[in-house]
Each structure stands twice: as C-alpha cells, then as structure tokens.
Short mmCIF file of C-alpha atoms in Angstrom, two decimals:
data_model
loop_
_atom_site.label_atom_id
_atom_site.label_comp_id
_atom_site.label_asym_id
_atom_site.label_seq_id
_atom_site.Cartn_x
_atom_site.Cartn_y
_atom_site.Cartn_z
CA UNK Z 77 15.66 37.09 -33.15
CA UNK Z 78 17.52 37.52 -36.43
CA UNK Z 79 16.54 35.70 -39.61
CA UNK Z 80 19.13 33.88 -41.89
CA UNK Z 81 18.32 32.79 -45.27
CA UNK Z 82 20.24 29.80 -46.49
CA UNK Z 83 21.24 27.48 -49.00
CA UNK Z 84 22.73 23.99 -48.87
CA UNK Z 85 22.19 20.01 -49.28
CA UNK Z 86 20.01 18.06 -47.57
CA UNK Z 87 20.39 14.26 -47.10
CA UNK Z 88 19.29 12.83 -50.26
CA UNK Z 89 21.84 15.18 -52.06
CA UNK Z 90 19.47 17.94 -53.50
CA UNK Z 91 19.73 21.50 -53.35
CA UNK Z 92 17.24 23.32 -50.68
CA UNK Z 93 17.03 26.80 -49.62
CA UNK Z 94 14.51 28.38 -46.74
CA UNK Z 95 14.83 30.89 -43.75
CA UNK Z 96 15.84 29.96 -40.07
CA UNK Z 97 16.42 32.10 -36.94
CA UNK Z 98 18.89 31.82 -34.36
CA UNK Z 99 20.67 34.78 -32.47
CA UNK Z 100 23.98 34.14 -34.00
CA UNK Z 101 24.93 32.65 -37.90
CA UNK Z 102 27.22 30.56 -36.19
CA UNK Z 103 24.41 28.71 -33.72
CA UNK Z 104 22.17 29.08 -37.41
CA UNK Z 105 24.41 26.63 -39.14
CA UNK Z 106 24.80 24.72 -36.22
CA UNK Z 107 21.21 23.73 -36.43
CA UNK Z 108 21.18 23.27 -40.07
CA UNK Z 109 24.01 20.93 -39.57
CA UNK Z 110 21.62 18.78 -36.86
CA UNK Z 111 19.00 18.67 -39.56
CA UNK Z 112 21.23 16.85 -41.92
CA UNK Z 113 22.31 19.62 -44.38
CA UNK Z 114 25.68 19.67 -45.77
CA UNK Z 115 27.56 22.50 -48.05
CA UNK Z 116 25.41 25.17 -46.30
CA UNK Z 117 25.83 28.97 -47.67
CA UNK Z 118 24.07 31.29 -45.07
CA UNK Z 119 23.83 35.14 -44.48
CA UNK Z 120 21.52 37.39 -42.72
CA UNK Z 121 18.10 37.80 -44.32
CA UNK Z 122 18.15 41.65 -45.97
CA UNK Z 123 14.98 43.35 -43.86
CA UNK Z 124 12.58 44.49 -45.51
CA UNK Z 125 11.84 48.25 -45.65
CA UNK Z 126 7.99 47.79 -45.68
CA UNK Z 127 8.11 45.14 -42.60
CA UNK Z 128 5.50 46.69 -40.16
CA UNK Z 129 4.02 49.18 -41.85
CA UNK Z 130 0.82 49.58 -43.96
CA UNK Z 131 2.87 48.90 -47.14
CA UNK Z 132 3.23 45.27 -45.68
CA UNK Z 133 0.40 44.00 -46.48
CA UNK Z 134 -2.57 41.97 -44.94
CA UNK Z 135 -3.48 38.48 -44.23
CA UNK Z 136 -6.30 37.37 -46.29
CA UNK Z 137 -8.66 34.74 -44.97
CA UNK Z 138 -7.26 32.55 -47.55
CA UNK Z 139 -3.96 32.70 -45.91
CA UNK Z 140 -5.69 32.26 -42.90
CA UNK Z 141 -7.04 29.18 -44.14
CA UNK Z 142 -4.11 27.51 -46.08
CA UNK Z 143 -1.92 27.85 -42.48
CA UNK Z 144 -4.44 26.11 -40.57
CA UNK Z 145 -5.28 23.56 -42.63
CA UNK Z 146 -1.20 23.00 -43.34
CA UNK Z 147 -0.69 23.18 -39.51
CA UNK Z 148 -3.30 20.62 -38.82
CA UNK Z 149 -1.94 18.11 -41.22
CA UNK Z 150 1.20 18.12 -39.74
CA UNK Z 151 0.58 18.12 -36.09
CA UNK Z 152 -2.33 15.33 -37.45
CA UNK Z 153 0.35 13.68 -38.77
CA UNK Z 154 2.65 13.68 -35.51
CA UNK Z 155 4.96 16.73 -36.12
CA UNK Z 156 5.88 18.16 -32.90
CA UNK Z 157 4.39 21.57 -32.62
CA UNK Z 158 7.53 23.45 -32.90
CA UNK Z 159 8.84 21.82 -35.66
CA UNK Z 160 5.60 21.94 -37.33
CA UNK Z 161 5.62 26.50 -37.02
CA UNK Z 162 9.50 26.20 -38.36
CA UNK Z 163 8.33 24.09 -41.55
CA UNK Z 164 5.09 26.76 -41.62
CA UNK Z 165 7.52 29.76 -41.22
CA UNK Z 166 9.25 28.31 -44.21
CA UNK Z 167 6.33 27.74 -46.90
CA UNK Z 168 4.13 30.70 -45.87
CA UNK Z 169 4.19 32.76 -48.90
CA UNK Z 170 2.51 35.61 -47.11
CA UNK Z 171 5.33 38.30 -45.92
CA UNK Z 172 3.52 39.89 -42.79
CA UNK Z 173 2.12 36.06 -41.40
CA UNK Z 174 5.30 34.52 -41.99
CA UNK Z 175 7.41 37.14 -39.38
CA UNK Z 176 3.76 36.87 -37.09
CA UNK Z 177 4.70 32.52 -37.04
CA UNK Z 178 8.79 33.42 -36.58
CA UNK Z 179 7.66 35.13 -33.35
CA UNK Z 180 4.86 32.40 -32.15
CA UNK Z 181 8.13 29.92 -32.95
CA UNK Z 182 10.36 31.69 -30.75
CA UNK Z 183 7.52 32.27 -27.90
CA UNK Z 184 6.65 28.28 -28.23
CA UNK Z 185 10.09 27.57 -27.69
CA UNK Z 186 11.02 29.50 -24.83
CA UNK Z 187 8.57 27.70 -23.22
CA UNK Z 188 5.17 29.48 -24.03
CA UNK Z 189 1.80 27.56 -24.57
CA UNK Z 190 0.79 28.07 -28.42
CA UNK Z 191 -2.26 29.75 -26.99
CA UNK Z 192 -0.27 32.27 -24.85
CA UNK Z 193 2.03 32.39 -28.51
CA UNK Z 194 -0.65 33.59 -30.30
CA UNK Z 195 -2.37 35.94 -28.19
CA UNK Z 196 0.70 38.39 -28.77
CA UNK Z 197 -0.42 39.16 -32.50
CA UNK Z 198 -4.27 39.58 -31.86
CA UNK Z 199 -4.26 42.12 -35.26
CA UNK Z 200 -3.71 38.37 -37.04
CA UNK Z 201 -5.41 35.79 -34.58
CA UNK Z 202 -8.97 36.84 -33.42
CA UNK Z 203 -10.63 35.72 -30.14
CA UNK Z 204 -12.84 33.17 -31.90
CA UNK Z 205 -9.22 31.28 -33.29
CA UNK Z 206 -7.78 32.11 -29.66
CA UNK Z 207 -10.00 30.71 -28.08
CA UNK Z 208 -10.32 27.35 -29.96
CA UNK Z 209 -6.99 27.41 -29.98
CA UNK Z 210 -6.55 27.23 -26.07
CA UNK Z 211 -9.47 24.43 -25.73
CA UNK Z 212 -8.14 22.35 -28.78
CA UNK Z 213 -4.86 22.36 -26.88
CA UNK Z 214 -6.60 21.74 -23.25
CA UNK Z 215 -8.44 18.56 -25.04
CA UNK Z 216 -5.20 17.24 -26.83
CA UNK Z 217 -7.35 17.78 -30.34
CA UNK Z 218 -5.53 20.43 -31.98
CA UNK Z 219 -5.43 19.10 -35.12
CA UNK Z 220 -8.81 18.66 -35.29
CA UNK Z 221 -9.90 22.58 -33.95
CA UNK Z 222 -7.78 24.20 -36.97
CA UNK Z 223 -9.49 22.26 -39.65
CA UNK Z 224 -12.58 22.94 -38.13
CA UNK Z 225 -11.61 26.95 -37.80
CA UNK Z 226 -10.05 26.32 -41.73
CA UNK Z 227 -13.68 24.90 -42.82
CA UNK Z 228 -15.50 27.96 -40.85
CA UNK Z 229 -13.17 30.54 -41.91
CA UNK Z 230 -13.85 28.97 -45.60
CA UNK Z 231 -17.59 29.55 -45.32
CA UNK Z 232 -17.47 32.59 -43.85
CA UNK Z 233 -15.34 34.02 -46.50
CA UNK Z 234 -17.89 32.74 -48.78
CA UNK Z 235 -21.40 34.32 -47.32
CA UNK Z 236 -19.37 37.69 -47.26
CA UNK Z 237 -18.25 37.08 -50.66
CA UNK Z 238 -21.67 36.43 -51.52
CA UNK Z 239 -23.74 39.62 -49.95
CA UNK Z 240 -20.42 41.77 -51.64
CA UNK Z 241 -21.57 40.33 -54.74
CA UNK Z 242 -24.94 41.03 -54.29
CA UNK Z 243 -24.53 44.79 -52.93
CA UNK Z 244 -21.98 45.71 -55.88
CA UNK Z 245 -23.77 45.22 -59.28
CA UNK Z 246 -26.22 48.29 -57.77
CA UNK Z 247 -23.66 49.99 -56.53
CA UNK Z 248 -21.40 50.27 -59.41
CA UNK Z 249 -24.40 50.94 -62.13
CA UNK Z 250 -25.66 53.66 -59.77
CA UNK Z 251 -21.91 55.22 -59.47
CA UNK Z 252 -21.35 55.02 -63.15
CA UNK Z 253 -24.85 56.87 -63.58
CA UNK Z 254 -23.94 59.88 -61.15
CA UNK Z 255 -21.07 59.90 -63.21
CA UNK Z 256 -22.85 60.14 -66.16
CA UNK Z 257 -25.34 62.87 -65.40
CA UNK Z 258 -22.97 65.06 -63.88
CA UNK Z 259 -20.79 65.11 -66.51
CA UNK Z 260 -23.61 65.72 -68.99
CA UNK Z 261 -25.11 68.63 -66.46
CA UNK Z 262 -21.61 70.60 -66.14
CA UNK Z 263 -20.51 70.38 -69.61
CA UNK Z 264 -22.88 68.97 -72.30
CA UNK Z 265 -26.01 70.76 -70.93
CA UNK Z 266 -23.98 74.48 -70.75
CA UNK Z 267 -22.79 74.18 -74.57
CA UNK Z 268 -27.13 73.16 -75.36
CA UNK Z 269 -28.08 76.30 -73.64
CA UNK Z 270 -25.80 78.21 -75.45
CA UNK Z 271 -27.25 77.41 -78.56
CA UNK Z 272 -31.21 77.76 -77.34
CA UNK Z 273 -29.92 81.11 -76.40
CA UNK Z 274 -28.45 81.96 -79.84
CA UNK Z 275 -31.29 80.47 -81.52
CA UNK Z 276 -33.99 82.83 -79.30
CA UNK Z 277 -37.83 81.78 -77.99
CA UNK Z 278 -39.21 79.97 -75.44
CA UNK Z 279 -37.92 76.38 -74.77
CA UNK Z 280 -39.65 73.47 -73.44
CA UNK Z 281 -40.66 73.01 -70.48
CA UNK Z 282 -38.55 69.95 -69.99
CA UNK Z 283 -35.59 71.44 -71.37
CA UNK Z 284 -35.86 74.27 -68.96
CA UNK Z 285 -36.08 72.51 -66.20
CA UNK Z 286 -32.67 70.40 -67.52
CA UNK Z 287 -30.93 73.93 -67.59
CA UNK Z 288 -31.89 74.73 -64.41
CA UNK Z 289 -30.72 71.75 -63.27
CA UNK Z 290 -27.63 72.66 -64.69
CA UNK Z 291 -27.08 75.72 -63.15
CA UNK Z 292 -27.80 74.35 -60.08
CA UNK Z 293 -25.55 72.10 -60.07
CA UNK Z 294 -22.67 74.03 -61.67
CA UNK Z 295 -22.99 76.57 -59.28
CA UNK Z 296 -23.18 74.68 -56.11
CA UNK Z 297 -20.80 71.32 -57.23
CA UNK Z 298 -18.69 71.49 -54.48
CA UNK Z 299 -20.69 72.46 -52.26
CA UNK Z 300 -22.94 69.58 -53.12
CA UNK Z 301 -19.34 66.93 -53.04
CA UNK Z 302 -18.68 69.04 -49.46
CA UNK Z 303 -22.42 68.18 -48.45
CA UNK Z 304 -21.98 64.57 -49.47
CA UNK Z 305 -18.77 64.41 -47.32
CA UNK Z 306 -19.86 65.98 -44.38
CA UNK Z 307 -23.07 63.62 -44.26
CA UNK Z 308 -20.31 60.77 -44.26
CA UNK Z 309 -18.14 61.45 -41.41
CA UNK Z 310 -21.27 62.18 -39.55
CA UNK Z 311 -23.09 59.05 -40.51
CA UNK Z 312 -19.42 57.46 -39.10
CA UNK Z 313 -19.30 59.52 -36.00
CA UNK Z 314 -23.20 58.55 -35.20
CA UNK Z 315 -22.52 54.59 -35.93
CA UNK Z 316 -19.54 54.77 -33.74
CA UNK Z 317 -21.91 55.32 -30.89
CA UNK Z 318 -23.85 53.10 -28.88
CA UNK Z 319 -27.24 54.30 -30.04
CA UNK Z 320 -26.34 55.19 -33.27
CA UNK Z 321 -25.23 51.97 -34.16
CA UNK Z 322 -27.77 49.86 -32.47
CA UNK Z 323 -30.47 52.45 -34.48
CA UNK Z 324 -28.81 51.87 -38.01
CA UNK Z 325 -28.13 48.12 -37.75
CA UNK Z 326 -32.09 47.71 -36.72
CA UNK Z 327 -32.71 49.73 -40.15
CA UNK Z 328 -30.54 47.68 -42.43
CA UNK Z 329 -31.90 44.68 -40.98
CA UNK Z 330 -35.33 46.25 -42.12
CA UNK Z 331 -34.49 47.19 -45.57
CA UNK Z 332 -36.39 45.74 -48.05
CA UNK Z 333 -34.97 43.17 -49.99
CA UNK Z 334 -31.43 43.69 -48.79
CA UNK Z 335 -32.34 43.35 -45.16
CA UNK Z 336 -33.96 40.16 -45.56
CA UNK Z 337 -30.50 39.12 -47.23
CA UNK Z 338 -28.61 40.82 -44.15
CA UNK Z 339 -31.13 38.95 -41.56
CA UNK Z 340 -30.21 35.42 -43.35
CA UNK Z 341 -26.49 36.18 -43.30
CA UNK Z 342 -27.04 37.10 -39.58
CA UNK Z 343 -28.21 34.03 -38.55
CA UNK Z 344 -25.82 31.98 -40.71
CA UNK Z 345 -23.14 33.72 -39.10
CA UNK Z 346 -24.54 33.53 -35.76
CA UNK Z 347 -24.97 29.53 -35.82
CA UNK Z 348 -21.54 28.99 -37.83
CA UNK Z 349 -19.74 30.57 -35.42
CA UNK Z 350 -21.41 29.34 -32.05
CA UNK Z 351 -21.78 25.68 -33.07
CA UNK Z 352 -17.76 25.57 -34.19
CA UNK Z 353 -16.75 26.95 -30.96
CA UNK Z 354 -19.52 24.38 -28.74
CA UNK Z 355 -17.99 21.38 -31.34
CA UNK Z 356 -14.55 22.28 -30.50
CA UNK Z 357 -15.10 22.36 -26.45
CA UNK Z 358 -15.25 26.23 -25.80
CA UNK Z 359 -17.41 26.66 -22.78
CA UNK Z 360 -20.74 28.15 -23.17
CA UNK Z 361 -20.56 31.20 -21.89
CA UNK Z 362 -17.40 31.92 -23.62
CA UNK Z 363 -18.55 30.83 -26.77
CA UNK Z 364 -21.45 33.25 -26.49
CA UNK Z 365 -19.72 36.28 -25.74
CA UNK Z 366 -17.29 35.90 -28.48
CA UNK Z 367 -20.15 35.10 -30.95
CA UNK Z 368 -21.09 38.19 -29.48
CA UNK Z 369 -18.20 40.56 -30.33
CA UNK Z 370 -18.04 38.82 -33.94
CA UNK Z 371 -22.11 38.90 -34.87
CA UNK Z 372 -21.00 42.31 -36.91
CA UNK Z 373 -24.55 43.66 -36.30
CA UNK Z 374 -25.31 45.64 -32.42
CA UNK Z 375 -29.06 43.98 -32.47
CA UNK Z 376 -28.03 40.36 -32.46
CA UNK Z 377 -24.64 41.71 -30.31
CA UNK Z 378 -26.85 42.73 -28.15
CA UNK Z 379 -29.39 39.37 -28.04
CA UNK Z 380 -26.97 37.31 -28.07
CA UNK Z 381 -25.27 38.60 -24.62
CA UNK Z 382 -28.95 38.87 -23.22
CA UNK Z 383 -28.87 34.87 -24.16
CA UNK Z 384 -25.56 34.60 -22.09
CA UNK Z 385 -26.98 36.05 -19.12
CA UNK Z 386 -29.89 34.05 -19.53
CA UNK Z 387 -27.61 30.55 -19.59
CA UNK Z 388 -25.85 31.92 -16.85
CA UNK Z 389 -28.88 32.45 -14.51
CA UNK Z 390 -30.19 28.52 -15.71
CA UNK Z 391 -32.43 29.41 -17.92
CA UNK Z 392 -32.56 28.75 -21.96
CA UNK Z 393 -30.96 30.97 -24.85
CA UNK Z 394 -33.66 30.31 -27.30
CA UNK Z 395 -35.78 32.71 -25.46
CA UNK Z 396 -33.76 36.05 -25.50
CA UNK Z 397 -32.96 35.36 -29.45
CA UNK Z 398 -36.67 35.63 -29.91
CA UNK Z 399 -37.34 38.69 -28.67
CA UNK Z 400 -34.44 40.33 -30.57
CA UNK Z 401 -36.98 39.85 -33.94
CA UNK Z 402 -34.07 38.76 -36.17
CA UNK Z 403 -34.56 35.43 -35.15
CA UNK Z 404 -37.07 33.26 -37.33
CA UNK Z 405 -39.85 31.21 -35.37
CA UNK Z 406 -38.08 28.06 -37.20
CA UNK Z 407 -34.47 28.95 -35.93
CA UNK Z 408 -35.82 29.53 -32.45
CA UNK Z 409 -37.78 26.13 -32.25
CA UNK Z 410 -34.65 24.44 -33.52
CA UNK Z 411 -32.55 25.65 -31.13
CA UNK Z 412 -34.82 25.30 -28.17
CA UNK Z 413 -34.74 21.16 -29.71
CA UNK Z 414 -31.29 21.21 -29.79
CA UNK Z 415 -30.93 22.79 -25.90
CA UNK Z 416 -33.26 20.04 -24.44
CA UNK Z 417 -31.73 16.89 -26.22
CA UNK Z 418 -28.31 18.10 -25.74
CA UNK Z 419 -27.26 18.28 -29.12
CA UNK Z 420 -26.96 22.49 -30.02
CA UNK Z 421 -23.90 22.13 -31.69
CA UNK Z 422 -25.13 20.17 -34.31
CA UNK Z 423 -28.34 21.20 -34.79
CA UNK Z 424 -26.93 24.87 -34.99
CA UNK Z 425 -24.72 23.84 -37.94
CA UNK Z 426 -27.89 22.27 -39.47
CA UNK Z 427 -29.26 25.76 -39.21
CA UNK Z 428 -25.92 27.32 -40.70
CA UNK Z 429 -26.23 25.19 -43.73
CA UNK Z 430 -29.39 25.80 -44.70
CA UNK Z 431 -29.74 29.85 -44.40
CA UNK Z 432 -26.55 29.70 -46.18
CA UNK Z 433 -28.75 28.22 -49.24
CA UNK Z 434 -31.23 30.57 -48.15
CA UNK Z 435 -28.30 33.58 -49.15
CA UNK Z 436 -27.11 31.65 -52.64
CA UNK Z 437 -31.41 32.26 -53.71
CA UNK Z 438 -31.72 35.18 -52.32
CA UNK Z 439 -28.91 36.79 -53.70
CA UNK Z 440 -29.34 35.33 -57.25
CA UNK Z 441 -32.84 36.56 -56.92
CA UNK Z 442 -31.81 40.22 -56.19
CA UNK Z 443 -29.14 39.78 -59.19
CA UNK Z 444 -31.97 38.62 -61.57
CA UNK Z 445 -34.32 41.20 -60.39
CA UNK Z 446 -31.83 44.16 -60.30
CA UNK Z 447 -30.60 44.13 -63.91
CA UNK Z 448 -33.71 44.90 -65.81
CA UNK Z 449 -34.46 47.77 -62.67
CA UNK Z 450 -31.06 49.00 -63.43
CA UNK Z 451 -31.29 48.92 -67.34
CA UNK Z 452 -34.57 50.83 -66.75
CA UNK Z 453 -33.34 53.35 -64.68
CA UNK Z 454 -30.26 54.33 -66.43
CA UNK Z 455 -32.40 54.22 -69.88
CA UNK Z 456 -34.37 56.78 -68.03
CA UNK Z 457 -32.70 58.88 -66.25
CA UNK Z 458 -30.02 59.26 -69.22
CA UNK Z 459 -32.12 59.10 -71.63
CA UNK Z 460 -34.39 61.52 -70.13
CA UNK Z 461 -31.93 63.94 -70.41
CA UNK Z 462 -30.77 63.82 -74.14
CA UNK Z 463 -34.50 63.35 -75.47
CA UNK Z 464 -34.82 67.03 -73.06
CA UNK Z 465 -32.18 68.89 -75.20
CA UNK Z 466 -33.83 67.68 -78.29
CA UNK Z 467 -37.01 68.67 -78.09
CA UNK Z 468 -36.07 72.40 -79.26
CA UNK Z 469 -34.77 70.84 -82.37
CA UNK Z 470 -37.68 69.18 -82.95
CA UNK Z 471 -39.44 72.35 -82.15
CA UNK Z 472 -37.12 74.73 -84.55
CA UNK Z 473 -37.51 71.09 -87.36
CA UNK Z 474 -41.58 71.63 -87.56
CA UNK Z 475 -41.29 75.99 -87.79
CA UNK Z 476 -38.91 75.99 -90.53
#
C-alpha cells in the first residue's frame, strides 16, 4: 500500500508531521481529517532506492527491544492494537523495521491475527518472538509477553556482548602481531641480509634461521594467504554438516578456558530462553524445540530435543540434559526440583541469573589473565626478531 508523508495541525493547534498509508492521497487525508488534523499538506513518500536490499540495513536487537517495550506500553495502556502499530510505524527510527510494521498494519487490518501478521517477515521476527507472540495473544496478556521478550532480548544481547568482549582483546593483539612479523619478514629482514651479505662471514645461528624464515615466507606468501583461505571455506563447508558441526561445537565446548566460558553461556542461554517461553504460556514441547533451534551450539541442540522426546513419552527432561555433559550436576538437580514441585519456569530463570554472573567473572578473569600473556608474547616474538638481526652487529662491534 502506498506511503504518504504529511504535514498539518493537530487539535491543540501545533504543527505535526509523520507517515500514513492508504491506497489513494485522497482516502490518506480523509483519515487524517478523522484524527483531528486540520491544514494538512500531503504527498507521496519518495521510495527509497536502498529499500530491500543489503544497503538497507539491519535491525539491531536494540531496535528489537525499544519496539517491544513501546508496543507493550501502549497496548498496556489500552491502545487498540492497530492503532498502537500506526503510532509504532510512525516513531520507529529504524528504516527496514518501520516498512516490516507498515505491512503487519495492513495484514492486522484486513483482518489478520498479529501472530499470522508477523509470521510474514520471519528475517525480522524469530520463532521464539512468534511464538510468544501467538500464546500472549491466546491468553489476552500481550502486553505482558513483549516486555518479557524486551527483558530477554536485553540479556541476551548482553551475554553475547560479553563473550565478544572476551574473544576480541586476543584476537586483535594476535592480528596486529601477524601483521607485525610479516611485515618485518618481507621487507625489514631482506634489506638485514643484504647487509650481512655485504659485510661477509658466518652469521648467527639465530639470525640465520630469521633469514630463512624470510625466504620462506617471501617466496611462498601467497601461497601461504591461499593456504589460509582454503582451510576456511573448508572449515565452513565441514561445520555446515551434520557431523562436522556436532564434532566442532563438542571441541569448543572443550577448550580450555574459553570453553568453560562457552559452556556457562550455554546454559544461560538455554534456561533464559526456555523459562521466558514456559512464563509466557508456550507449551512444553514447543518451547523445547524452539530452545532447540536457538541453543546456537549442535550438542545442547541435540540434548535438548532428546529432552523433548523424553517429556513427550512422560518421562523427565533433567535426565537427557545430563548425559549431554554440558550440563553441571547443580543445573541438573535444580531442574529435576523445579520439574517435581511444578515450578521450572522460575527456578530456570534462577539458573539464568546466576551463570550469567558466572560469565561477568569468568570473562574478567580471562581479560586479567590475557594481557600480561599477550604483552609477553608480542615482547617475544617481536622482540625476538630485532635482538636476531642484531646480534651480527654485536658480533662485527667486539672484532673491530
């Protein structure tokens, strides 16, 4: 449906300007008129050139978050659902979510459920927000199920902010050192040799062993960057399989240091997720199985949906999250409590809050522990280096 951009009086007298769509400009001043506007100026909204394409842009979590949370104060406060997308479709800063909510709008009001609405623009709306969605409308708590997916979403963002944090610092002080070195193999090294060579005798054996490092690498740098690039798009072709991703998610998960980090995230995640969907009245089973698709991780994936099928034959789910090993003794005693006095949900988010503590000390623990390593191993590694090419100086110094 065409959007109009307009600007006119409201009520009170003051100037206002905002978006509405209607198939015709004459029926979109009509409807500006019903909402009390006077003096109205309207013309078609210019489309814009990057409107579907990558060049859109995204929707953040954070924009995520602000809609639901705006949503649920308005339908909280009594705004009729429909009128509560138009006023969203008007403040949404974000470009691509704003056209997204003119389309739910339109849906809603040809008669569509907001679940059914949604579901059209899955790249935006995931099954875990579907499928709250549809059982916060089904229990006439709507407004409640978005601040609750506005409060996970918020967390969530968080722990993933946190283990980004805590996998970059290595990351970008390793890069930087690669860097480094190469550039001091392919050029700084060469001009050294040259003037060993001019200078005559034999050189250190350090300082050999530089140059031939140098050579090495000089004569074989793209096939070493061709190497490195290969062993990418296999390592992506592998973890796109089955196997291959069940086989490296096991081995993060048994990393040292890190995959303690990734285990606690896991199970954050994992209760997070399954106690806001119980909380909010998704069935079970459902729950599960998106908890399931979401985990992130094929071992837990895979636990979890063994822990469905359990459920679904009467028995517990503490028992198949056991034997997936990721699962600590603690977690799986908790839950097992939870199961038999009826209250999972909350003793799940119990669980959620406390391994996400568990990821604010381990992480600052890795960040304390990683910047002397880091110091040391660039003071090495560089270092190493430049003290190499010096030794025949030192060596030429004490003959002369």
């Amino acid at each position: 449906m065409p959007i109009f951009i307009y600007k006119a009086k409201n009520r009170a007298g003051k100037k206002v300007k905002g978006d509405v769509d209607a198939p015709t400009i004459e029926l979109a001043k009509s409807m500006l008129k019903n909402r009390g506007f006077s003096d109205i100026k309207i013309k078609p909204k210019p489309k814009d050139i990057f409107e579907g394409t990558f060049l859109e842009g995204s929707v953040t979590p954070r924009d995520m978050v602000i809609f639901s949370r705006q949503f649920a104060t308005l339908i909280n406060a009594g705004v009729p659902i429909l009128q509560a997308l138009q006023v969203m479709c008007d403040q949404t800063q974000n470009g691509k979510l704003r056209r997204k909510l003119y389309q739910v709008k339109n849906d809603v009001e040809a008669g569509s459920s907001l679940y059914a609405a949604l579901s059209k623009h899955k790249d935006i709306f995931d099954d875990l927000y579907l499928n709250m969605v549809q059982a916060g409308e089904a229990g006439g708590v709507l407004d409640v199920v978005l601040l609750r997916l506005a409060e996970y979403m918020e967390k969530a963002a968080k722990l993933k902010a946190k283990v980004k944090s805590a996998m970059m610092y290595p990351a970008v002080v390793v890069s930087v050192a690669v860097i480094v070195v190469i550039i001091i193999l392919l050029y700084v090294i060469p001009t050294f040799e040259k003037m060993f060579a001019d200078f005559g005798g034999a050189l250190p054996l350090p300082t050999q062993i530089v140059i031939n490092l140098s050579r090495f690498v000089k004569s074989n740098f793209l096939y070493m960057v061709g190497g490195v690039i290969i062993a990418g798009i296999i390592y992506k072709l592998i973890y796109k399989t089955e196997k291959g991703r069940l086989f490296f998610d096991q081995l993060f998960l048994n990393l040292p240091v890190m995959g303690d980090i990734l285990r606690k995230v896991a199970v954050a995640k994992f209760s997070r997720t399954l106690s806001t969907m119980m909380a909010s009245g998704v069935p079970i089973l459902e729950a599960l199985e998106i908890v399931a698709k979401t985990s992130g991780n094929k071992v837990i994936e895979q636990g979890v949906l063994k822990a469905r099928s359990s459920i679904s034959e009467g028995n517990t789910i503490a028992e198949p999250l056991d034997e997936t090993g990721v699962f600590p003794s603690m977690v799986i005693h908790m839950i097992s409590v939870g199961e038999s006095t009826g209250s999972l949900d909350t003793m799940l988010e119990k669980i959620a809050d406390f391994y996400d503590d568990e990821v604010d000390v381990a992480v600052d623990t890795l960040t304390s522990l990683l910047e002397p390593i880091m110091i040391v191993f660039l003071g090495v590694v560089v270092g190493g280096l430049v003290v190499s090419m010096y030794l025949p100086i030192f060596k030429i110094g004490e003959t002369i």
